[in-house]
Short mmCIF file of C-alpha atoms in Angstrom, two decimals:
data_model
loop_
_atom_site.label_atom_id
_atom_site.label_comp_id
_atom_site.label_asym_id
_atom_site.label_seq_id
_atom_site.Cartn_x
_atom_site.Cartn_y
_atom_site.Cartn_z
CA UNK A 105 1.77 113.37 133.22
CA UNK A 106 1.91 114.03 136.77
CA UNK A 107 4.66 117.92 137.46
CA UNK A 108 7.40 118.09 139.86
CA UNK A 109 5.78 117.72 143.68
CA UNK A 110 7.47 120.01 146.09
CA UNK A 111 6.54 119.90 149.87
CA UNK A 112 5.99 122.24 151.98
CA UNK A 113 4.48 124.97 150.17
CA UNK A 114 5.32 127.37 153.12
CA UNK A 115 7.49 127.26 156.29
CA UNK A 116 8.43 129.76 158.58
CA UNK A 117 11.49 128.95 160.76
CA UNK A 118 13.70 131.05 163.52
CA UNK A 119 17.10 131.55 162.47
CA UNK A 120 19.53 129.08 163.59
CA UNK A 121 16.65 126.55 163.08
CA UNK A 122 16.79 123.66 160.67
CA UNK A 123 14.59 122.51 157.85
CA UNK A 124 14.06 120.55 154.64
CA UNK A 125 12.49 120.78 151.66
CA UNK A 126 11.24 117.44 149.48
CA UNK A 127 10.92 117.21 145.96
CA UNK A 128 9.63 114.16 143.57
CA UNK A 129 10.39 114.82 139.72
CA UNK A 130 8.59 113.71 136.91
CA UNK A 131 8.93 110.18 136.74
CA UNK A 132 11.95 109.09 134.49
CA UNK A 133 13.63 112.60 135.18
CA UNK A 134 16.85 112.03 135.26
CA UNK A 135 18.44 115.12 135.93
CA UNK A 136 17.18 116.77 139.47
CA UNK A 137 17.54 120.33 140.19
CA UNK A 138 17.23 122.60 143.15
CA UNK A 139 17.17 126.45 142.38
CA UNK A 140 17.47 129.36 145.12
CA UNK A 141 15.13 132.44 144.46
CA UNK A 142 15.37 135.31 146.46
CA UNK A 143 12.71 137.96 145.96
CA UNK A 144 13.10 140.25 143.13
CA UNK A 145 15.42 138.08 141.26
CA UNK A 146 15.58 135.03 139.09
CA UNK A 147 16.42 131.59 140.20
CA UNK A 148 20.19 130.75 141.21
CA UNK A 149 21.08 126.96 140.66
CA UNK A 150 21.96 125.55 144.10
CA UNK A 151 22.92 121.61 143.04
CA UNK A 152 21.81 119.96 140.25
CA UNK A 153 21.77 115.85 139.96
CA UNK A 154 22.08 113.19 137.41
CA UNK A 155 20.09 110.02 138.87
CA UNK A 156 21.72 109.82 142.20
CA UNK A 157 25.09 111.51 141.65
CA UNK A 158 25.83 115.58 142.10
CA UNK A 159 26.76 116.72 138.41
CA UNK A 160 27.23 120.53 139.70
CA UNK A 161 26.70 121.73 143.57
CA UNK A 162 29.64 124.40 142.79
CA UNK A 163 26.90 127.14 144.35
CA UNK A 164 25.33 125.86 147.01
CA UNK A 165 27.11 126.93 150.77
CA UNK A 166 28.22 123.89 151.94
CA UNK A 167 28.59 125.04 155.64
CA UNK A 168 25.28 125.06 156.09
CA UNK A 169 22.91 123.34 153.06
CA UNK A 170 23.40 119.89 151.93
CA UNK A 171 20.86 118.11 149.77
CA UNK A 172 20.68 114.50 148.58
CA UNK A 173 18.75 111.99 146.15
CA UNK A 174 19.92 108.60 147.11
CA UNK A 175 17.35 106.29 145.09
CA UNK A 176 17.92 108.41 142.08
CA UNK A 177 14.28 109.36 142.35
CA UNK A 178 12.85 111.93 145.20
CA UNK A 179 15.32 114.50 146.74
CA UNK A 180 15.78 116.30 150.15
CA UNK A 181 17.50 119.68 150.45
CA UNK A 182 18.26 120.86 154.58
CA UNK A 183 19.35 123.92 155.74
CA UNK A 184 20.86 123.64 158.70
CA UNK A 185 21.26 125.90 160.43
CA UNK A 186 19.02 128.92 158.73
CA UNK A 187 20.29 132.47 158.06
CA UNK A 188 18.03 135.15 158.02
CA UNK A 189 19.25 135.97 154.29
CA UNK A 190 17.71 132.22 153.18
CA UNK A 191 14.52 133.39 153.56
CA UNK A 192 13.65 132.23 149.49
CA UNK A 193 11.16 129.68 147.66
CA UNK A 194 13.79 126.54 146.65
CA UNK A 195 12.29 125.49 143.54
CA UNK A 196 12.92 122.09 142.35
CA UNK A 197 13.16 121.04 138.85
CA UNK A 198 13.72 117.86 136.84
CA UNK A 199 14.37 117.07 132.84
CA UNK A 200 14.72 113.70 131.19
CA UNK A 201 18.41 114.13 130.46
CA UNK A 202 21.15 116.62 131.33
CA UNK A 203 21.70 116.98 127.68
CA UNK A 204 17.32 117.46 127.00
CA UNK A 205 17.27 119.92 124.48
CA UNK A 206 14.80 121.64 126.48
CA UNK A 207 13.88 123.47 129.30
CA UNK A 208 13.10 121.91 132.19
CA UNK A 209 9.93 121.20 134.59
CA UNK A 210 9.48 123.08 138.05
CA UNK A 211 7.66 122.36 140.74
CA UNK A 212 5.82 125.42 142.60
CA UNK A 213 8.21 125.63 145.17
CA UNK A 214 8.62 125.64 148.72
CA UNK A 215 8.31 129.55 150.43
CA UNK A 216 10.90 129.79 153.28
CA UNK A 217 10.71 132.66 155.69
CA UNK A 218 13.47 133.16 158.79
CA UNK A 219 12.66 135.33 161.26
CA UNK B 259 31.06 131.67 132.54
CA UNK B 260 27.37 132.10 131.90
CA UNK B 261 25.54 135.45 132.84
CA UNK B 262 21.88 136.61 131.59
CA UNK B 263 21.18 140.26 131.76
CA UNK B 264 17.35 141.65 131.62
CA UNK B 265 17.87 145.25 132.31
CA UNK B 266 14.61 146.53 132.69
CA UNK B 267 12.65 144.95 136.13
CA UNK B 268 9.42 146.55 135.03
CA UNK B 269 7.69 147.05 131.53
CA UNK B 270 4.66 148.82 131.62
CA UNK B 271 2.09 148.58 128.65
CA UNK B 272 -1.41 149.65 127.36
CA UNK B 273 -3.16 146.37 125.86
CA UNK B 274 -2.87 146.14 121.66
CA UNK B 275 0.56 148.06 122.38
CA UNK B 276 4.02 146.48 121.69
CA UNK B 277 6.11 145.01 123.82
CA UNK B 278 9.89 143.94 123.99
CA UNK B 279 11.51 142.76 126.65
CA UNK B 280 15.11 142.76 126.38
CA UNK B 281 17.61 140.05 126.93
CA UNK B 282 21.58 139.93 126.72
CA UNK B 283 23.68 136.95 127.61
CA UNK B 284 27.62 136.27 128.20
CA UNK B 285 28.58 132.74 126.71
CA UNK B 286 31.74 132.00 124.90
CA UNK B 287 30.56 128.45 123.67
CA UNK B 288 27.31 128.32 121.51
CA UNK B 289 24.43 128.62 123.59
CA UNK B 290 20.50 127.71 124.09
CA UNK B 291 18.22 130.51 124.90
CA UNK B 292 14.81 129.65 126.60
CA UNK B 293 12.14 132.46 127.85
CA UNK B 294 10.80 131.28 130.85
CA UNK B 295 7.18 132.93 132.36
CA UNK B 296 5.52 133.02 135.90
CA UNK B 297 1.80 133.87 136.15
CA UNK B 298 0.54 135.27 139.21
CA UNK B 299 0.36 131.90 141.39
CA UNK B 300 1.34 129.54 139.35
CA UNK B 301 4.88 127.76 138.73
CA UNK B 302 7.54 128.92 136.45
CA UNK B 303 7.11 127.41 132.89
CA UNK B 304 8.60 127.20 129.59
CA UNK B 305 7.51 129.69 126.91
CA UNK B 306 10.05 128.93 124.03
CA UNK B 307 12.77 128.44 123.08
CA UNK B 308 14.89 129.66 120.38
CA UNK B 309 16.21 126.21 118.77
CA UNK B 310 12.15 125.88 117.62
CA UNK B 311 12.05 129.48 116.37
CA UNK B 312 8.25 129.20 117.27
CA UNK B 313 5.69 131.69 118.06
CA UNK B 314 3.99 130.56 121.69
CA UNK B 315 1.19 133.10 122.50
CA UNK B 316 1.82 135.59 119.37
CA UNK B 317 5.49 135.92 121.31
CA UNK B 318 8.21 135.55 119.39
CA UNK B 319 12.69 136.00 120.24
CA UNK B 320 15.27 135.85 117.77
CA UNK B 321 18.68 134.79 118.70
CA UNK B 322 21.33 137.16 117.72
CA UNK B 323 24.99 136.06 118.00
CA UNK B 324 26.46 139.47 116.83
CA UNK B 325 24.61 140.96 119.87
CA UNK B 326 24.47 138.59 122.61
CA UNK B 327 20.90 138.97 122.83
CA UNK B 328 17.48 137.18 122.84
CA UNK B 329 14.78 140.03 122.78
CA UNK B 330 11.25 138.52 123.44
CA UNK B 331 8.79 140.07 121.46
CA UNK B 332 4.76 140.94 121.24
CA UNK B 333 3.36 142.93 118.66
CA UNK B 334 -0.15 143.80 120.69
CA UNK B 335 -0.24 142.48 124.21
CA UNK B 336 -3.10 141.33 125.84
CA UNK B 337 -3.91 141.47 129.83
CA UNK B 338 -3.32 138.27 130.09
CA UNK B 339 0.30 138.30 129.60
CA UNK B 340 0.93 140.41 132.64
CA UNK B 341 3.17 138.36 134.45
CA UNK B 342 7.11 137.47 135.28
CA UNK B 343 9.38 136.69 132.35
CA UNK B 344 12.53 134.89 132.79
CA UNK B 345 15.20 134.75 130.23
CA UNK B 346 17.47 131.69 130.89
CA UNK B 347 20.71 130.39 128.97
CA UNK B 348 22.09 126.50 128.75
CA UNK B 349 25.28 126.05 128.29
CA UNK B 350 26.83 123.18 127.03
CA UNK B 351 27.51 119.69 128.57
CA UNK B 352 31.00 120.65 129.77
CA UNK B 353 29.31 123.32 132.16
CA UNK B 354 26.79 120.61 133.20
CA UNK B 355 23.88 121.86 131.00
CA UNK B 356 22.41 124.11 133.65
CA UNK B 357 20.03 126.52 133.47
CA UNK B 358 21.13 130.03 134.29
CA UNK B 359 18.51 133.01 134.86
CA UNK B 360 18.23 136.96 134.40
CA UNK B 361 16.52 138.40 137.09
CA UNK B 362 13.11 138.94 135.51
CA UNK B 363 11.22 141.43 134.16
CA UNK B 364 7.32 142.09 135.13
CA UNK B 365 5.27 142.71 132.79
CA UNK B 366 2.07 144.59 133.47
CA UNK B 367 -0.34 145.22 130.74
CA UNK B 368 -3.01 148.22 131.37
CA UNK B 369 -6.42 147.82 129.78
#
């Protein structure tokens, strides 16, 4: 079975600068999720998805982030525009159902640098 | 509200040594407890969990109620398992089933 694709693997943006991130989940995923790691500590849920609706986006900064998954399939996540204190890799991750009792899937994650 | 506390960021071993690496949680529903690991390069991925009560990799956790904690445990570690370990709690489907992480602890395992 085919992981959790995640594109790019790196990007290196000026602050004030825009960018997205793309994820496709394992196919029949259900539940989409994008996680915030900064270095030296463990992933931070930013919004997590079930099929096309937002189930939980109570941490993600709203000013500035916004993601979406409008087929219920692939997702998009956009900063806009970057702080230096983004600088993270966004992992995506996906599960069959919210309820899966199971962990989930992760992609490798997109590495995000501001300068 | 869910929280998952690792305390120590670094564990340092000799291989064939014991390891623990400690895990506490803060859940007032009845939770599931996952350890989570990250070799160098590669994604994050699912070691166990403590619904199976397996042993993945002679590694083994016991969920302890009394204690809030999940303690993931090797009796002799091997270089291999030098790497990032992630302990990580679901709560229930009220709180949307998510996934929340402690912030790691390396593990580096001296030959």
């Amino acid at each position: 079975e085919a992981g959790v694709a995640q594109s790019p693997r790196y990007k290196i943006i000026e602050k004030r600068q825009s960018v997205a991130f793309w994820c496709n989940p394992i196919s029949g995923h259900a539940t989409l999720y994008w996680y915030q790691q900064i270095l030296g500590q463990g992933p931070k849920l930013l919004i997590q998805f079930q099929n096309n609706g937002v189930v939980d986006d109570s941490q993600l900064p709203k000013d500035r982030f916004s993601a979406e998954r409008l087929k219920g399939v692939d997702s998009t996540l956009k900063i806009q525009p970057a702080k230096l204190e983004d600088s993270a890799v966004y992992l995506c991750a996906s599960s069959l159902e919210a309820g899966a009792p199971y962990g989930y899937t992760f992609g490798s994650g997109t590495r995000l640098t501001v300068v | 509200a869910q929280r998952v506390t690792q305390p120590e960021k670094l564990l340092s071993v000799f291989k064939g040594a014991p390891v623990e690496l400690k895990c506490n949680y803060s859940y007032s529903g009845s939770p599931e407890l996952f350890w989570y690991v990250q070799y160098s390069r590669q994604r994050l991925q699912l070691l166990l969990r403590h619904i199976s009560r397996e042993s993945i990799k002679g590694f083994t956790a016991d969920l302890n109620k009394g204690e809030t904690s999940f303690h993931l445990k090797k009796p002799f570690a091997q270089e291999e398992d030098s790497a990032m370990y992630y302990c990580a709690l679901k709560g229930a489907q009220a709180a949307g089933n998510k996934l929340t992480f402690g912030g790691g602890t390396r593990v580096l395992v001296k030959p």
